[in-house]
Coordinates of N, CA, C and O in Angstrom, one line a residue:
M28 N 0.9 -1.3 0.1 CA 0.0 0.1 0.0 C 0.8 1.2 0.0 O 1.8 1.4 0.6
T29 N 0.5 2.4 -0.7 CA 1.2 3.6 -0.7 C 0.7 4.4 0.5 O -0.2 4.0 1.1
N30 N 1.4 5.4 0.6 CA 1.0 6.3 1.7 C -0.3 7.0 1.5 O -1.1 7.2 2.6
A31 N -0.6 7.2 0.3 CA -1.9 7.9 0.1 C -3.2 7.0 0.5 O -4.1 7.3 1.0
S32 N -2.9 5.7 0.1 CA -4.1 4.7 0.5 C -4.1 4.5 2.0 O -5.1 4.2 2.5
M33 N -2.9 4.7 2.7 CA -2.9 4.4 4.2 C -3.6 5.5 4.7 O -4.3 5.5 5.7
D34 N -3.5 6.7 4.2 CA -4.1 7.9 4.7 C -5.6 7.9 4.6 O -6.4 8.1 5.5
L35 N -6.0 7.3 3.3 CA -7.5 7.2 3.1 C -8.0 6.3 4.0 O -9.3 6.3 4.5
A36 N -7.3 5.1 4.2 CA -7.9 4.0 5.2 C -8.1 4.5 6.5 O -9.0 4.0 7.3
A37 N -7.0 5.1 7.1 CA -7.1 5.6 8.4 C -8.1 6.6 8.7 O -8.9 6.5 9.7
G38 N -8.2 7.6 7.8 CA -9.0 8.7 8.0 C -9.0 9.4 9.2 O -8.0 9.3 10.1
S39 N -9.9 10.1 9.5 CA -9.9 10.9 10.7 C -10.8 10.1 11.9 O -11.5 9.2 11.4
G40 N -10.9 10.7 12.9 CA -11.7 10.0 14.0 C -13.1 10.5 14.0 O -14.0 10.0 14.7
A41 N -13.5 11.4 13.0 CA -15.0 12.0 12.9 C -16.0 10.9 12.8 O -16.8 10.8 13.6
P42 N -15.9 9.8 11.9 CA -16.9 8.6 11.8 C -17.2 7.9 13.0 O -18.1 7.5 13.3
A43 N -16.0 7.7 13.6 CA -16.0 7.0 14.9 C -16.8 7.7 16.1 O -17.6 7.1 16.6
I44 N -16.7 8.9 16.0 CA -17.2 9.9 17.0 C -18.9 10.0 16.6 O -19.6 9.8 17.6
W45 N -19.2 9.9 15.4 CA -20.5 10.0 15.1 C -21.2 8.6 15.3 O -22.6 8.5 15.7
L46 N -20.5 7.6 15.2 CA -21.0 6.3 15.3 C -21.3 6.0 16.8 O -22.5 5.5 17.2
I47 N -20.3 6.5 17.8 CA -20.6 6.5 19.3 C -21.8 7.4 19.6 O -22.6 6.8 20.5
L48 N -21.9 8.5 19.2 CA -22.9 9.6 19.4 C -24.3 8.8 18.9 O -25.2 9.0 19.7
A49 N -24.4 8.3 17.8 CA -25.6 7.6 17.3 C -26.0 6.4 18.3 O -27.1 6.2 18.8
A50 N -25.1 5.8 18.8 CA -25.2 4.6 19.6 C -25.8 5.0 21.1 O -26.6 4.4 21.7
V51 N -25.2 6.3 21.5 CA -25.7 6.9 22.8 C -27.2 7.4 22.6 O -28.1 7.1 23.6
V52 N -27.5 7.9 21.4 CA -28.8 8.4 21.3 C -29.9 7.2 21.1 O -30.9 7.2 21.8
V53 N -29.4 6.1 20.5 CA -30.4 4.8 20.5 C -30.4 4.3 21.9 O -31.8 4.0 22.3
V54 N -29.4 4.3 22.6 CA -29.6 3.7 24.0 C -30.6 4.6 24.8 O -31.3 4.3 25.7
A55 N -30.4 6.1 24.7 CA -31.2 6.9 25.3 C -32.7 6.8 25.1 O -33.7 6.8 25.8
V56 N -32.9 6.7 23.8 CA -34.3 6.5 23.3 C -35.0 5.1 23.8 O -36.1 5.1 24.2
L57 N -34.2 4.1 23.9 CA -34.6 2.8 24.5 C -34.9 3.0 25.9 O -36.0 2.5 26.4
I58 N -34.1 3.6 26.6 CA -34.3 3.9 28.0 C -35.6 4.7 28.3 O -36.4 4.5 29.2
G59 N -35.9 5.8 27.4 CA -37.0 6.6 27.5 C -38.2 5.9 27.3 O -39.2 6.0 28.0
A60 N -38.1 4.9 26.5 CA -39.4 4.1 25.9 C -39.8 3.2 27.2 O -40.7 3.1 27.4
F61 N -38.7 2.5 27.7 CA -38.9 1.7 28.6 C -39.6 2.6 29.9 O -40.5 2.0 30.7
A62 N -39.1 3.6 30.3 CA -39.5 4.6 31.3 C -41.0 4.9 31.0 O -42.0 4.9 31.9
F63 N -41.5 5.3 29.8 CA -42.7 5.6 29.5 C -43.7 4.5 29.6 O -44.7 4.5 30.2
G64 N -43.2 3.3 29.2 CA -44.1 2.1 29.2 C -44.4 1.7 30.6 O -45.4 1.3 31.0
S65 N -43.3 1.8 31.5 CA -43.6 1.4 33.0 C -44.5 2.5 33.6 O -45.3 2.2 34.3
R66 N -44.4 3.7 33.2 CA -45.3 4.8 33.8 C -46.8 4.5 33.3 O -47.7 4.6 34.1
Q67 N -47.0 4.1 32.0 CA -48.3 3.8 31.5 C -48.9 2.4 32.2 O -50.0 2.5 32.4
K68 N -47.8 1.4 32.5 CA -48.4 0.3 33.1 C -48.8 0.5 34.5 O -49.8 0.0 35.1
R69 N -48.2 1.6 35.3 CA -48.7 1.8 36.6 C -49.9 2.5 36.7 O -50.6 2.5 37.6
R70 N -50.3 3.1 35.5 CA -51.6 3.9 35.5 C -52.8 2.9 35.3 O -53.9 3.4 35.6
E71 N -52.5 1.7 34.8 CA -53.7 0.8 34.5 C -54.3 0.3 35.6 O -53.6 0.3 36.9
P72 N -55.5 0.0 35.6 CA -56.3 -0.5 36.8 C -55.7 -1.9 37.2 O -55.3 -2.6 36.2
P73 N -55.7 -2.3 38.6 CA -55.1 -3.8 38.9 C -56.1 -4.7 38.3 O -57.3 -4.6 37.9
P74 N -55.6 -6.0 38.1 CA -56.4 -7.0 37.7 C -57.6 -7.3 38.6 O -57.5 -7.1 39.8
P75 N -58.6 -7.8 38.1 CA -59.8 -8.0 39.1 C -59.5 -9.0 40.2 O -58.8 -10.1 39.8
R76 N -60.3 -8.7 41.2 CA -60.1 -9.7 42.4 C -60.9 -10.9 42.1 O -61.8 -11.0 41.3
P77 N -60.6 -12.0 42.8 CA -61.5 -13.2 42.7 C -62.9 -13.0 42.9 O -63.7 -13.5 42.1
E78 N -63.4 -12.1 43.7 CA -64.8 -11.9 43.8 C -65.4 -11.0 42.7 O -66.6 -11.1 42.5
E79 N -64.4 -10.5 42.0 CA -65.0 -9.6 40.6 C -65.0 -10.5 39.4 O -65.4 -10.1 38.5
Q80 N -64.6 -11.7 39.6 CA -64.5 -12.4 38.3 C -65.9 -12.9 37.9 O -66.8 -13.1 38.7
P81 N -66.2 -13.2 36.7 CA -67.3 -13.8 36.2 C -67.6 -15.1 37.0 O -66.7 -15.9 37.2
R82 N -69.0 -15.3 37.2 CA -69.4 -16.6 37.8 C -70.3 -17.5 36.8 O -71.0 -16.8 35.8
M83 N -70.2 -18.9 36.9 CA -71.0 -19.6 36.3 C -72.4 -19.6 36.6 O -72.8 -19.3 37.8
P84 N -73.4 -19.5 35.7 CA -74.8 -19.3 36.0 C -75.2 -20.5 36.8 O -74.7 -21.7 36.9
D85 N -76.3 -20.3 37.7 CA -76.8 -21.2 38.5 C -77.3 -22.5 37.8 O -77.2 -23.6 38.5
E86 N -77.8 -22.5 36.7 CA -78.3 -23.6 35.8 C -77.1 -24.4 35.3 O -77.3 -25.4 34.8
G87 N -75.7 -24.0 35.6 CA -74.7 -24.7 35.1 C -74.1 -24.2 33.7 O -74.6 -23.0 33.3
P88 N -73.2 -24.7 33.1 CA -72.5 -24.0 31.9 C -73.5 -24.1 30.8 O -74.4 -24.7 30.4
V89 N -73.2 -23.0 29.9 CA -74.1 -22.8 28.8 C -73.3 -23.5 27.5 O -72.3 -23.3 27.3
H90 N -74.1 -24.4 26.7 CA -73.6 -25.1 25.7 C -73.8 -24.5 24.4 O -75.0 -23.8 24.3
E91 N -73.1 -24.7 23.5 CA -73.3 -24.2 22.0 C -74.5 -25.2 21.5 O -74.5 -26.3 21.6
T92 N -75.4 -24.4 20.7 CA -76.4 -25.1 20.0 C -76.1 -25.1 18.5 O -75.7 -24.0 17.9
R93 N -76.1 -26.1 17.8 CA -75.8 -26.1 16.4 C -77.1 -26.5 15.5 O -77.8 -27.4 15.8
E94 N -77.5 -25.5 14.8 CA -78.8 -25.9 13.9 C -78.5 -25.1 12.6 O -77.9 -24.1 12.5
R95 N -79.4 -25.7 11.7 CA -79.3 -24.9 10.2 C -80.4 -23.9 10.4 O -81.6 -24.1 10.9
R96 N -80.3 -22.8 9.9 CA -81.3 -21.7 9.9 C -81.6 -21.4 8.5 O -80.7 -21.6 7.5
E97 N -82.8 -21.0 8.1 CA -83.1 -20.4 6.9 C -83.9 -19.2 7.1 O -84.6 -18.9 8.1
P98 N -83.7 -18.3 6.0 CA -84.3 -16.8 6.2 C -85.8 -17.0 6.0 O -86.3 -17.8 5.4
D99 N -86.4 -15.9 6.7 CA -87.9 -15.7 6.4 C -88.0 -15.3 5.1 O -87.2 -14.6 4.5
E100 N -89.3 -15.5 4.6 CA -89.5 -14.9 3.3 C -89.6 -13.4 3.1 O -89.9 -12.7 4.1
M101 N -89.4 -12.9 1.9 CA -89.5 -11.5 1.7 C -90.9 -11.0 1.7 O -91.7 -11.6 1.4
P102 N -91.0 -9.9 2.5 CA -92.4 -9.4 2.3 C -93.0 -9.0 0.8 O -92.1 -8.6 0.1
K103 N -94.1 -9.4 0.7 CA -94.8 -9.2 -0.8 C -95.3 -7.9 -0.8 O -95.9 -7.4 0.1
S104 N -95.0 -7.2 -2.0 CA -95.7 -5.9 -2.1 C -95.6 -5.7 -3.7 O -94.8 -6.2 -4.3
D105 N -96.6 -4.8 -4.0 CA -96.6 -4.4 -5.5 C -95.5 -3.4 -5.8 O -95.1 -3.2 -6.9
D106 N -95.1 -2.5 -4.9 CA -94.1 -1.6 -4.9 C -92.6 -2.2 -4.8 O -92.5 -3.1 -4.2
R107 N -91.8 -1.5 -5.4 CA -90.4 -1.8 -5.2 C -89.9 -1.6 -3.8 O -90.1 -0.5 -3.2
T108 N -89.4 -2.6 -3.1 CA -89.0 -2.5 -1.7 C -87.5 -2.2 -1.7 O -86.6 -2.8 -2.3
L109 N -87.0 -1.0 -1.2 CA -85.8 -0.6 -1.0 C -85.0 -1.3 0.3 O -85.7 -1.6 1.3
P110 N -83.8 -1.4 0.3 CA -82.9 -2.1 1.4 C -83.4 -1.3 2.9 O -83.5 -1.9 3.7
H111 N -83.3 0.0 2.8 CA -83.7 0.6 4.1 C -85.2 0.4 4.6 O -85.3 0.6 5.8
E112 N -86.1 -0.1 3.8 CA -87.3 -0.4 4.2 C -87.5 -1.7 4.8 O -88.6 -2.0 5.3
L113 N -86.5 -2.6 4.5 CA -86.5 -3.9 5.0 C -86.6 -4.1 6.3 O -87.3 -4.9 7.1
G114 N -85.5 -3.4 7.1 CA -85.3 -3.5 8.5 C -84.6 -4.8 8.8 O -83.8 -5.4 7.9
H115 N -84.8 -5.4 9.9 CA -84.0 -6.5 10.3 C -84.7 -7.8 9.7 O -85.9 -8.0 9.9
Q116 N -83.9 -8.6 9.1 CA -84.5 -9.8 8.5 C -84.3 -11.0 9.5 O -83.2 -11.2 9.8
S117 N -85.3 -11.7 10.0 CA -85.2 -12.7 10.8 C -84.9 -14.0 10.0 O -85.1 -14.2 8.9
S118 N -84.7 -14.9 10.9 CA -84.5 -16.4 10.2 C -85.2 -17.4 11.3 O -85.7 -17.1 12.4
R119 N -85.5 -18.6 10.6 CA -86.0 -19.6 11.6 C -85.3 -21.0 11.5 O -84.4 -20.9 10.5
T120 N -85.7 -21.9 12.1 CA -85.0 -23.3 12.0 C -85.3 -23.9 10.8 O -86.4 -23.9 10.4
A121 N -84.3 -24.4 10.2 CA -84.6 -25.1 8.9 C -85.3 -26.3 9.0 O -85.2 -27.2 10.2
S122 N -86.2 -26.8 8.0 CA -87.1 -28.0 8.3 C -86.1 -29.2 8.1 O -86.2 -30.1 8.9
E123 N -85.0 -29.0 7.5 CA -84.1 -30.1 7.4 C -82.8 -29.8 7.9 O -82.2 -28.7 7.8
Q124 N -82.3 -30.5 9.0 CA -81.2 -30.3 9.9 C -80.0 -31.1 9.4 O -78.9 -30.7 9.9
D125 N -80.0 -32.0 8.4 CA -78.8 -32.5 7.9 C -78.0 -31.6 7.0 O -78.6 -30.9 6.3
R126 N -76.6 -31.7 7.2 CA -75.7 -31.0 6.5 C -75.7 -31.3 4.8 O -75.7 -32.5 4.6
P127 N -75.6 -30.3 4.2 CA -75.6 -30.7 2.7 C -74.3 -31.2 2.3 O -73.2 -30.8 3.0
R128 N -74.1 -32.2 1.7 CA -73.0 -32.9 1.4 C -72.7 -32.6 -0.2 O -73.6 -32.6 -1.2
W129 N -71.4 -32.9 -0.6 CA -70.9 -32.8 -1.9 C -71.4 -34.0 -2.7 O -71.5 -35.1 -2.0
D130 N -71.7 -33.8 -4.0 CA -71.9 -34.9 -4.8 C -70.7 -35.9 -4.9 O -69.5 -35.4 -4.9
E131 N -70.8 -37.1 -4.7 CA -70.0 -38.1 -4.9 C -69.1 -38.0 -6.2 O -69.6 -37.9 -7.3
G132 N -67.9 -37.9 -6.1 CA -67.1 -37.8 -7.5 C -66.7 -36.4 -7.6 O -65.8 -36.1 -8.6
S133 N -67.3 -35.4 -6.9 CA -66.9 -34.1 -7.3 C -65.8 -33.6 -6.5 O -65.6 -34.1 -5.4
S134 N -65.1 -32.5 -6.7 CA -63.9 -32.2 -6.2 C -64.2 -31.5 -4.7 O -63.5 -31.5 -3.8
G135 N -65.4 -30.8 -4.7 CA -65.7 -30.1 -3.3 C -65.2 -28.7 -3.3 O -65.6 -27.9 -2.3
S136 N -64.2 -28.4 -4.2 CA -63.8 -27.1 -4.1 C -63.1 -26.8 -5.5 O -63.0 -27.6 -6.3
F137 N -63.0 -25.4 -5.7 CA -62.4 -24.9 -7.0 C -61.1 -25.2 -7.0 O -60.3 -25.0 -6.1
G138 N -60.6 -25.9 -8.1 CA -59.2 -26.1 -8.6 C -58.6 -27.2 -7.6 O -57.3 -27.2 -7.3
S139 N -59.2 -28.1 -6.9 CA -58.6 -28.9 -6.0 C -58.4 -30.3 -6.7 O -58.3 -31.4 -6.0
G140 N -58.5 -30.3 -7.9 CA -58.2 -31.7 -8.4 C -59.5 -32.3 -9.0 O -60.4 -31.6 -9.2
G141 N -59.6 -33.6 -9.0 CA -60.8 -34.2 -9.3 C -60.9 -34.7 -10.7 O -60.1 -34.5 -11.4
P142 N -61.9 -35.3 -11.1 CA -62.0 -35.9 -12.4 C -62.2 -35.0 -13.6 O -63.0 -35.3 -14.5
G143 N -61.9 -33.7 -13.5 CA -62.0 -32.7 -14.6 C -63.6 -32.5 -15.0 O -64.6 -32.8 -14.2
G144 N -63.8 -32.1 -16.2 CA -65.1 -31.6 -16.5 C -66.1 -33.0 -16.8 O -65.7 -33.9 -17.6
R145 N -67.2 -32.9 -16.1 CA -68.1 -34.1 -16.3 C -69.2 -33.7 -17.1 O -69.7 -32.6 -16.9

């Protein structure tokens, strides 16, 4: 190596000072974020006491009910019915409770293979 390339490689101490200063700033930001989070955590209400916890109903646990539902019929009218005129649409228990199944031999999904076009 020549003297010129040695001088370029050594350089001045300025980049090292900037690197140390940047590291100190990052550490200060992390310490500040930790202090801020700790203050926020102290402001939160404490966890509920055992007597404040939800209780099981007297009748026992509530179980999930599975049933097929079907919508009620649309109201008949001679005029055009707009969506805001419908209101809440209710449903009722379906007469057939068996789950619909795919036809035998069909893929059951788009693009999942199967015997091609029938």
